PDB file of C-alpha atoms in Angstrom:
ATOM      1  CA  MET A   1       0.000   0.000   0.000  1.00 85.00           C
ATOM      2  CA  ILE A   2       1.397   3.392  -0.998  1.00 85.00           C
ATOM      3  CA  GLU A   3       0.592   5.963   1.696  1.00 86.00           C
ATOM      4  CA  GLU A   4       0.541   9.759   1.702  1.00 85.00           C
ATOM      5  CA  PHE A   5      -0.625  12.487   4.084  1.00 86.00           C
ATOM      6  CA  ALA A   6      -3.656  14.530   3.014  1.00 87.00           C
ATOM      7  CA  VAL A   7      -6.254  16.969   4.328  1.00 88.00           C
ATOM      8  CA  ILE A   8      -9.981  16.466   3.812  1.00 87.00           C
ATOM      9  CA  THR A   9     -11.543  19.391   1.945  1.00 88.00           C
ATOM     10  CA  LYS A  10     -15.074  18.050   1.328  1.00 88.00           C
ATOM     11  CA  ARG A  11     -17.131  15.199   2.727  1.00 87.00           C
ATOM     12  CA  LEU A  12     -19.638  13.493   0.452  1.00 81.00           C
ATOM     13  CA  ASP A  13     -21.849  10.436   1.028  1.00 76.00           C
ATOM     14  CA  ASP A  14     -19.419   7.514   0.954  1.00 76.00           C
ATOM     15  CA  HIS A  15     -16.214   9.320   0.038  1.00 80.00           C
ATOM     16  CA  VAL A  16     -14.247  12.485   0.722  1.00 86.00           C
ATOM     17  CA  MET A  17     -12.279  14.942  -1.396  1.00 87.00           C
ATOM     18  CA  LEU A  18      -8.642  15.243  -0.331  1.00 86.00           C
ATOM     19  CA  GLU A  19      -5.721  17.562  -0.943  1.00 86.00           C
ATOM     20  CA  ILE A  20      -2.169  16.230  -0.543  1.00 81.00           C
ATOM     21  CA  GLU A  21      -0.012  17.848   2.149  1.00 66.00           C
ATOM     22  CA  ARG A  22       3.353  18.739   0.614  1.00 63.00           C
ATOM     23  CA  ARG A  23       6.176  17.475   2.787  1.00 59.00           C
ATOM     24  CA  THR A  24       9.847  17.636   1.914  1.00 57.00           C
ATOM     25  CA  ALA A  25      12.753  15.625   3.210  1.00 56.00           C
ATOM     26  CA  CYS A  26      14.937  18.606   4.133  1.00 59.00           C
ATOM     27  CA  GLY A  27      12.276  21.149   5.153  1.00 54.00           C
ATOM     28  CA  LEU A  28      13.976  24.038   3.298  1.00 52.00           C
ATOM     29  CA  CYS A  29      11.256  24.707   0.706  1.00 52.00           C
ATOM     30  CA  GLY A  30       9.743  27.540   2.728  1.00 52.00           C
ATOM     31  CA  GLN A  31      13.086  29.301   3.082  1.00 52.00           C
ATOM     32  CA  LYS A  32      14.991  31.404   0.563  1.00 53.00           C
ATOM     33  CA  ARG A  33      18.025  29.095   0.521  1.00 56.00           C
ATOM     34  CA  GLY A  34      18.401  25.401  -0.130  1.00 57.00           C
ATOM     35  CA  CYS A  35      18.414  23.034  -3.060  1.00 63.00           C
ATOM     36  CA  GLY A  36      16.284  25.093  -5.426  1.00 61.00           C
ATOM     37  CA  ASN A  37      12.961  23.249  -5.185  1.00 60.00           C
ATOM     38  CA  ALA A  38      11.357  26.333  -3.663  1.00 61.00           C
ATOM     39  CA  THR A  39      12.484  28.406  -6.657  1.00 65.00           C
ATOM     40  CA  TRP A  40      11.080  25.875  -9.111  1.00 63.00           C
ATOM     41  CA  GLY A  41       7.886  25.742  -7.081  1.00 63.00           C
ATOM     42  CA  ARG A  42       7.449  29.504  -7.310  1.00 63.00           C
ATOM     43  CA  LEU A  43       8.225  29.525 -11.041  1.00 66.00           C
ATOM     44  CA  LEU A  44       6.050  26.574 -11.994  1.00 62.00           C
ATOM     45  CA  GLY A  45       3.360  27.231  -9.399  1.00 61.00           C
ATOM     46  CA  HIS A  46       2.939  23.990  -7.464  1.00 60.00           C
ATOM     47  CA  GLU A  47      -0.827  23.740  -7.553  1.00 63.00           C
ATOM     48  CA  SER A  48      -2.692  21.354  -5.354  1.00 66.00           C
ATOM     49  CA  HIS A  49      -5.444  19.193  -6.816  1.00 73.00           C
ATOM     50  CA  GLU A  50      -8.340  17.484  -5.115  1.00 78.00           C
ATOM     51  CA  PHE A  51      -9.031  13.788  -5.531  1.00 80.00           C
ATOM     52  CA  ALA A  52     -11.627  11.382  -4.190  1.00 81.00           C
ATOM     53  CA  ALA A  53     -11.026   8.638  -1.624  1.00 84.00           C
ATOM     54  CA  ASP A  54     -13.245   6.184   0.222  1.00 84.00           C
ATOM     55  CA  ASN A  55     -13.920   7.377   3.761  1.00 83.00           C
ATOM     56  CA  ALA A  56     -13.481   4.091   5.643  1.00 80.00           C
ATOM     57  CA  ILE A  57     -12.859   5.760   9.027  1.00 85.00           C
ATOM     58  CA  GLY A  58     -15.563   8.455   8.986  1.00 82.00           C
ATOM     59  CA  ALA A  59     -13.167  11.421   8.954  1.00 83.00           C
ATOM     60  CA  ASN A  60     -14.491  14.976   8.786  1.00 84.00           C
ATOM     61  CA  VAL A  61     -13.591  18.123   6.843  1.00 86.00           C
ATOM     62  CA  GLY A  62     -10.271  19.597   7.969  1.00 84.00           C
ATOM     63  CA  ASP A  63      -8.900  16.328   9.376  1.00 84.00           C
ATOM     64  CA  SER A  64      -5.331  15.416   8.491  1.00 86.00           C
ATOM     65  CA  VAL A  65      -5.350  11.779   7.388  1.00 88.00           C
ATOM     66  CA  VAL A  66      -3.177   9.098   5.833  1.00 88.00           C
ATOM     67  CA  VAL A  67      -4.531   7.958   2.458  1.00 87.00           C
ATOM     68  CA  GLY A  68      -3.389   4.840   0.649  1.00 88.00           C
ATOM     69  CA  ILE A  69      -3.671   3.148  -2.723  1.00 86.00           C
ATOM     70  CA  ASP A  70      -2.746  -0.388  -3.692  1.00 85.00           C
ATOM     71  CA  GLU A  71       0.516  -0.826  -5.620  1.00 88.00           C
ATOM     72  CA  ASN A  72      -1.159  -3.116  -8.173  1.00 87.00           C
ATOM     73  CA  VAL A  73      -3.638  -0.371  -9.038  1.00 83.00           C
ATOM     74  CA  VAL A  74      -0.782   2.073  -9.643  1.00 84.00           C
ATOM     75  CA  LEU A  75       1.077  -0.429 -11.825  1.00 87.00           C
ATOM     76  CA  SER A  76      -1.979  -1.330 -13.900  1.00 84.00           C
ATOM     77  CA  SER A  77      -2.810   2.361 -14.352  1.00 83.00           C
ATOM     78  CA  ALA A  78       0.732   3.044 -15.555  1.00 86.00           C
ATOM     79  CA  PHE A  79       0.438   0.128 -17.982  1.00 86.00           C
ATOM     80  CA  TYR A  80      -2.808   1.490 -19.379  1.00 85.00           C
ATOM     81  CA  LEU A  81      -1.465   5.042 -19.626  1.00 88.00           C
ATOM     82  CA  TYR A  82       1.719   4.084 -21.498  1.00 91.00           C
ATOM     83  CA  VAL A  83       1.215   0.831 -23.380  1.00 93.00           C
ATOM     84  CA  VAL A  84      -2.351   1.125 -24.684  1.00 93.00           C
ATOM     85  CA  PRO A  85      -1.926   4.540 -26.406  1.00 95.00           C
ATOM     86  CA  LEU A  86       1.354   3.411 -27.967  1.00 96.00           C
ATOM     87  CA  LEU A  87      -0.248   0.215 -29.268  1.00 96.00           C
ATOM     88  CA  THR A  88      -3.209   2.076 -30.749  1.00 96.00           C
ATOM     89  CA  MET A  89      -0.811   4.559 -32.358  1.00 97.00           C
ATOM     90  CA  LEU A  90       1.184   1.716 -33.921  1.00 97.00           C
ATOM     91  CA  VAL A  91      -1.941  -0.087 -35.103  1.00 97.00           C
ATOM     92  CA  GLY A  92      -3.240   3.124 -36.702  1.00 96.00           C
ATOM     93  CA  ALA A  93       0.073   3.776 -38.419  1.00 96.00           C
ATOM     94  CA  VAL A  94       0.434   0.191 -39.718  1.00 96.00           C
ATOM     95  CA  LEU A  95      -3.159   0.075 -40.987  1.00 96.00           C
ATOM     96  CA  ALA A  96      -2.777   3.402 -42.777  1.00 96.00           C
ATOM     97  CA  ASP A  97       0.549   2.320 -44.256  1.00 94.00           C
ATOM     98  CA  THR A  98      -0.883  -0.922 -45.657  1.00 95.00           C
ATOM     99  CA  LEU A  99      -4.150   0.576 -46.917  1.00 94.00           C
ATOM    100  CA  LEU A 100      -2.999   4.004 -48.124  1.00 91.00           C
ATOM    101  CA  ASP A 101       0.011   5.081 -50.146  1.00 86.00           C
ATOM    102  CA  ASN A 102       0.405   8.540 -48.634  1.00 92.00           C
ATOM    103  CA  GLU A 103       2.783   9.248 -45.754  1.00 94.00           C
ATOM    104  CA  PHE A 104       0.668  12.168 -44.525  1.00 95.00           C
ATOM    105  CA  TYR A 105      -2.237   9.783 -43.882  1.00 95.00           C
ATOM    106  CA  VAL A 106       0.091   7.434 -41.981  1.00 96.00           C
ATOM    107  CA  ILE A 107       1.118  10.294 -39.673  1.00 96.00           C
ATOM    108  CA  LEU A 108      -2.501  11.373 -39.318  1.00 97.00           C
ATOM    109  CA  ALA A 109      -3.631   7.814 -38.521  1.00 96.00           C
ATOM    110  CA  ALA A 110      -0.851   7.440 -35.924  1.00 97.00           C
ATOM    111  CA  ALA A 111      -1.928  10.660 -34.210  1.00 97.00           C
ATOM    112  CA  LEU A 112      -5.568   9.621 -34.351  1.00 97.00           C
ATOM    113  CA  GLY A 113      -4.690   6.192 -32.931  1.00 96.00           C
ATOM    114  CA  LEU A 114      -2.785   7.841 -30.080  1.00 96.00           C
ATOM    115  CA  LEU A 115      -5.723  10.126 -29.261  1.00 96.00           C
ATOM    116  CA  LEU A 116      -8.187   7.226 -29.424  1.00 96.00           C
ATOM    117  CA  GLY A 117      -5.917   5.216 -27.123  1.00 94.00           C
ATOM    118  CA  PHE A 118      -5.852   8.027 -24.555  1.00 92.00           C
ATOM    119  CA  ALA A 119      -9.629   8.414 -24.807  1.00 91.00           C
ATOM    120  CA  TRP A 120     -10.137   4.675 -24.253  1.00 89.00           C
ATOM    121  CA  VAL A 121      -7.782   4.711 -21.247  1.00 87.00           C
ATOM    122  CA  LYS A 122      -9.623   7.642 -19.687  1.00 83.00           C
ATOM    123  CA  GLY A 123     -12.924   5.891 -20.225  1.00 79.00           C
ATOM    124  CA  HIS A 124     -11.572   2.668 -18.746  1.00 77.00           C
ATOM    125  CA  LEU A 125      -9.886   4.176 -15.689  1.00 72.00           C
ATOM    126  CA  VAL A 126     -12.554   6.765 -14.862  1.00 70.00           C
ATOM    127  CA  GLY A 127     -15.442   4.688 -16.153  1.00 62.00           C
ATOM    128  CA  TYR A 128     -18.324   5.620 -18.398  1.00 54.00           C
ATOM    129  CA  GLY A 129     -21.877   4.379 -18.716  1.00 50.00           C
ATOM    130  CA  ASN A 130     -23.125   1.594 -16.472  1.00 53.00           C
ATOM    131  CA  HIS A 131     -19.653   0.769 -15.157  1.00 49.00           C
ATOM    132  CA  LYS A 132     -18.784   4.267 -13.924  1.00 52.00           C
ATOM    133  CA  LYS A 133     -19.065   3.451 -10.230  1.00 55.00           C
ATOM    134  CA  LEU A 134     -17.356   0.073 -10.615  1.00 49.00           C
ATOM    135  CA  TYR A 135     -14.220   1.459 -12.274  1.00 56.00           C
ATOM    136  CA  ALA A 136     -14.072   4.614 -10.178  1.00 60.00           C
ATOM    137  CA  LYS A 137     -14.286   2.571  -6.972  1.00 67.00           C
ATOM    138  CA  LYS A 138     -11.627   0.105  -8.132  1.00 70.00           C
ATOM    139  CA  TYR A 139      -9.071   2.848  -8.768  1.00 73.00           C
ATOM    140  CA  ARG A 140     -10.001   5.072  -5.801  1.00 78.00           C
ATOM    141  CA  ALA A 141      -7.704   5.657  -2.833  1.00 83.00           C
ATOM    142  CA  VAL A 142      -8.799   4.786   0.716  1.00 83.00           C
ATOM    143  CA  VAL A 143      -8.505   6.872   3.885  1.00 84.00           C
ATOM    144  CA  LEU A 144      -6.562   4.558   6.200  1.00 87.00           C
ATOM    145  CA  ARG A 145      -6.239   6.460   9.490  1.00 86.00           C
ATOM    146  CA  HIS A 146      -5.922   9.898  11.055  1.00 84.00           C
ATOM    147  CA  ALA A 147      -2.458  11.420  10.659  1.00 81.00           C
ATOM    148  CA  ASP A 148      -2.060  11.979  14.399  1.00 78.00           C
ATOM    149  CA  GLU A 149      -2.204   8.185  14.866  1.00 64.00           C
ATOM    150  CA  THR A 150       0.959   7.843  12.762  1.00 55.00           C
ATOM    151  CA  VAL A 151       4.218   7.496  14.695  1.00 54.00           C
ATOM    152  CA  SER A 152       6.628  10.255  13.756  1.00 51.00           C
ATOM    153  CA  CYS A 153      10.357   9.690  13.223  1.00 48.00           C
ATOM    154  CA  LYS A 154      11.318  11.753  16.290  1.00 48.00           C
ATOM    155  CA  SER A 155       9.056   9.878  18.692  1.00 46.00           C
ATOM    156  CA  ALA A 156      10.165   6.542  17.225  1.00 48.00           C
ATOM    157  CA  ASP A 157      13.842   7.536  17.696  1.00 49.00           C
ATOM    158  CA  ARG A 158      13.226   8.480  21.324  1.00 46.00           C
ATOM    159  CA  HIS A 159      11.379   5.228  21.875  1.00 47.00           C
ATOM    160  CA  ASP A 160      14.221   3.189  20.352  1.00 50.00           C
ATOM    161  CA  ALA A 161      16.849   5.108  22.338  1.00 51.00           C
ATOM    162  CA  GLY A 162      14.979   4.342  25.551  1.00 51.00           C
ATOM    163  CA  ASN A 163      14.912   0.628  24.715  1.00 52.00           C
ATOM    164  CA  SER A 164      18.628   0.503  23.906  1.00 49.00           C
ATOM    165  CA  ASN A 165      19.501   1.330  27.533  1.00 50.00           C
ATOM    166  CA  LEU A 166      17.696  -1.771  28.800  1.00 47.00           C
TER     167      LEU A 166
END
């Protein structure tokens, strides 16, 4: 399970809308010095986006929570996003090359195949028609626990240091 910290922005019937809390390893992003990520963030405008997650613990708006998603879901989504559009692009290009004698139409068919592949992937991952809830629920993250229930590194270090003296 891949886990990340998030804040609940909206609560709906069976799910919540979340916004990821940005955390850095060094903690220098808010300062004017450091590795340069803060500069890139200001230039590119790190925008936060909301996403849906199942509310298994009954958390409320404003709660800081840990959200998780299964690794297999991430891997299958990456497969769909990369392999399927490339295959549809290749199929479009090969079909146009065998049926038509113009290179412009081959390029056009490859671009059309790529766009159709992306459209199919979006429809499959988000879900359309009767299967909308089935697909959306399969690929949705789950709120695992409140963030204050998570052991921090500092408290775990103090706990381990206390046990080493025994």
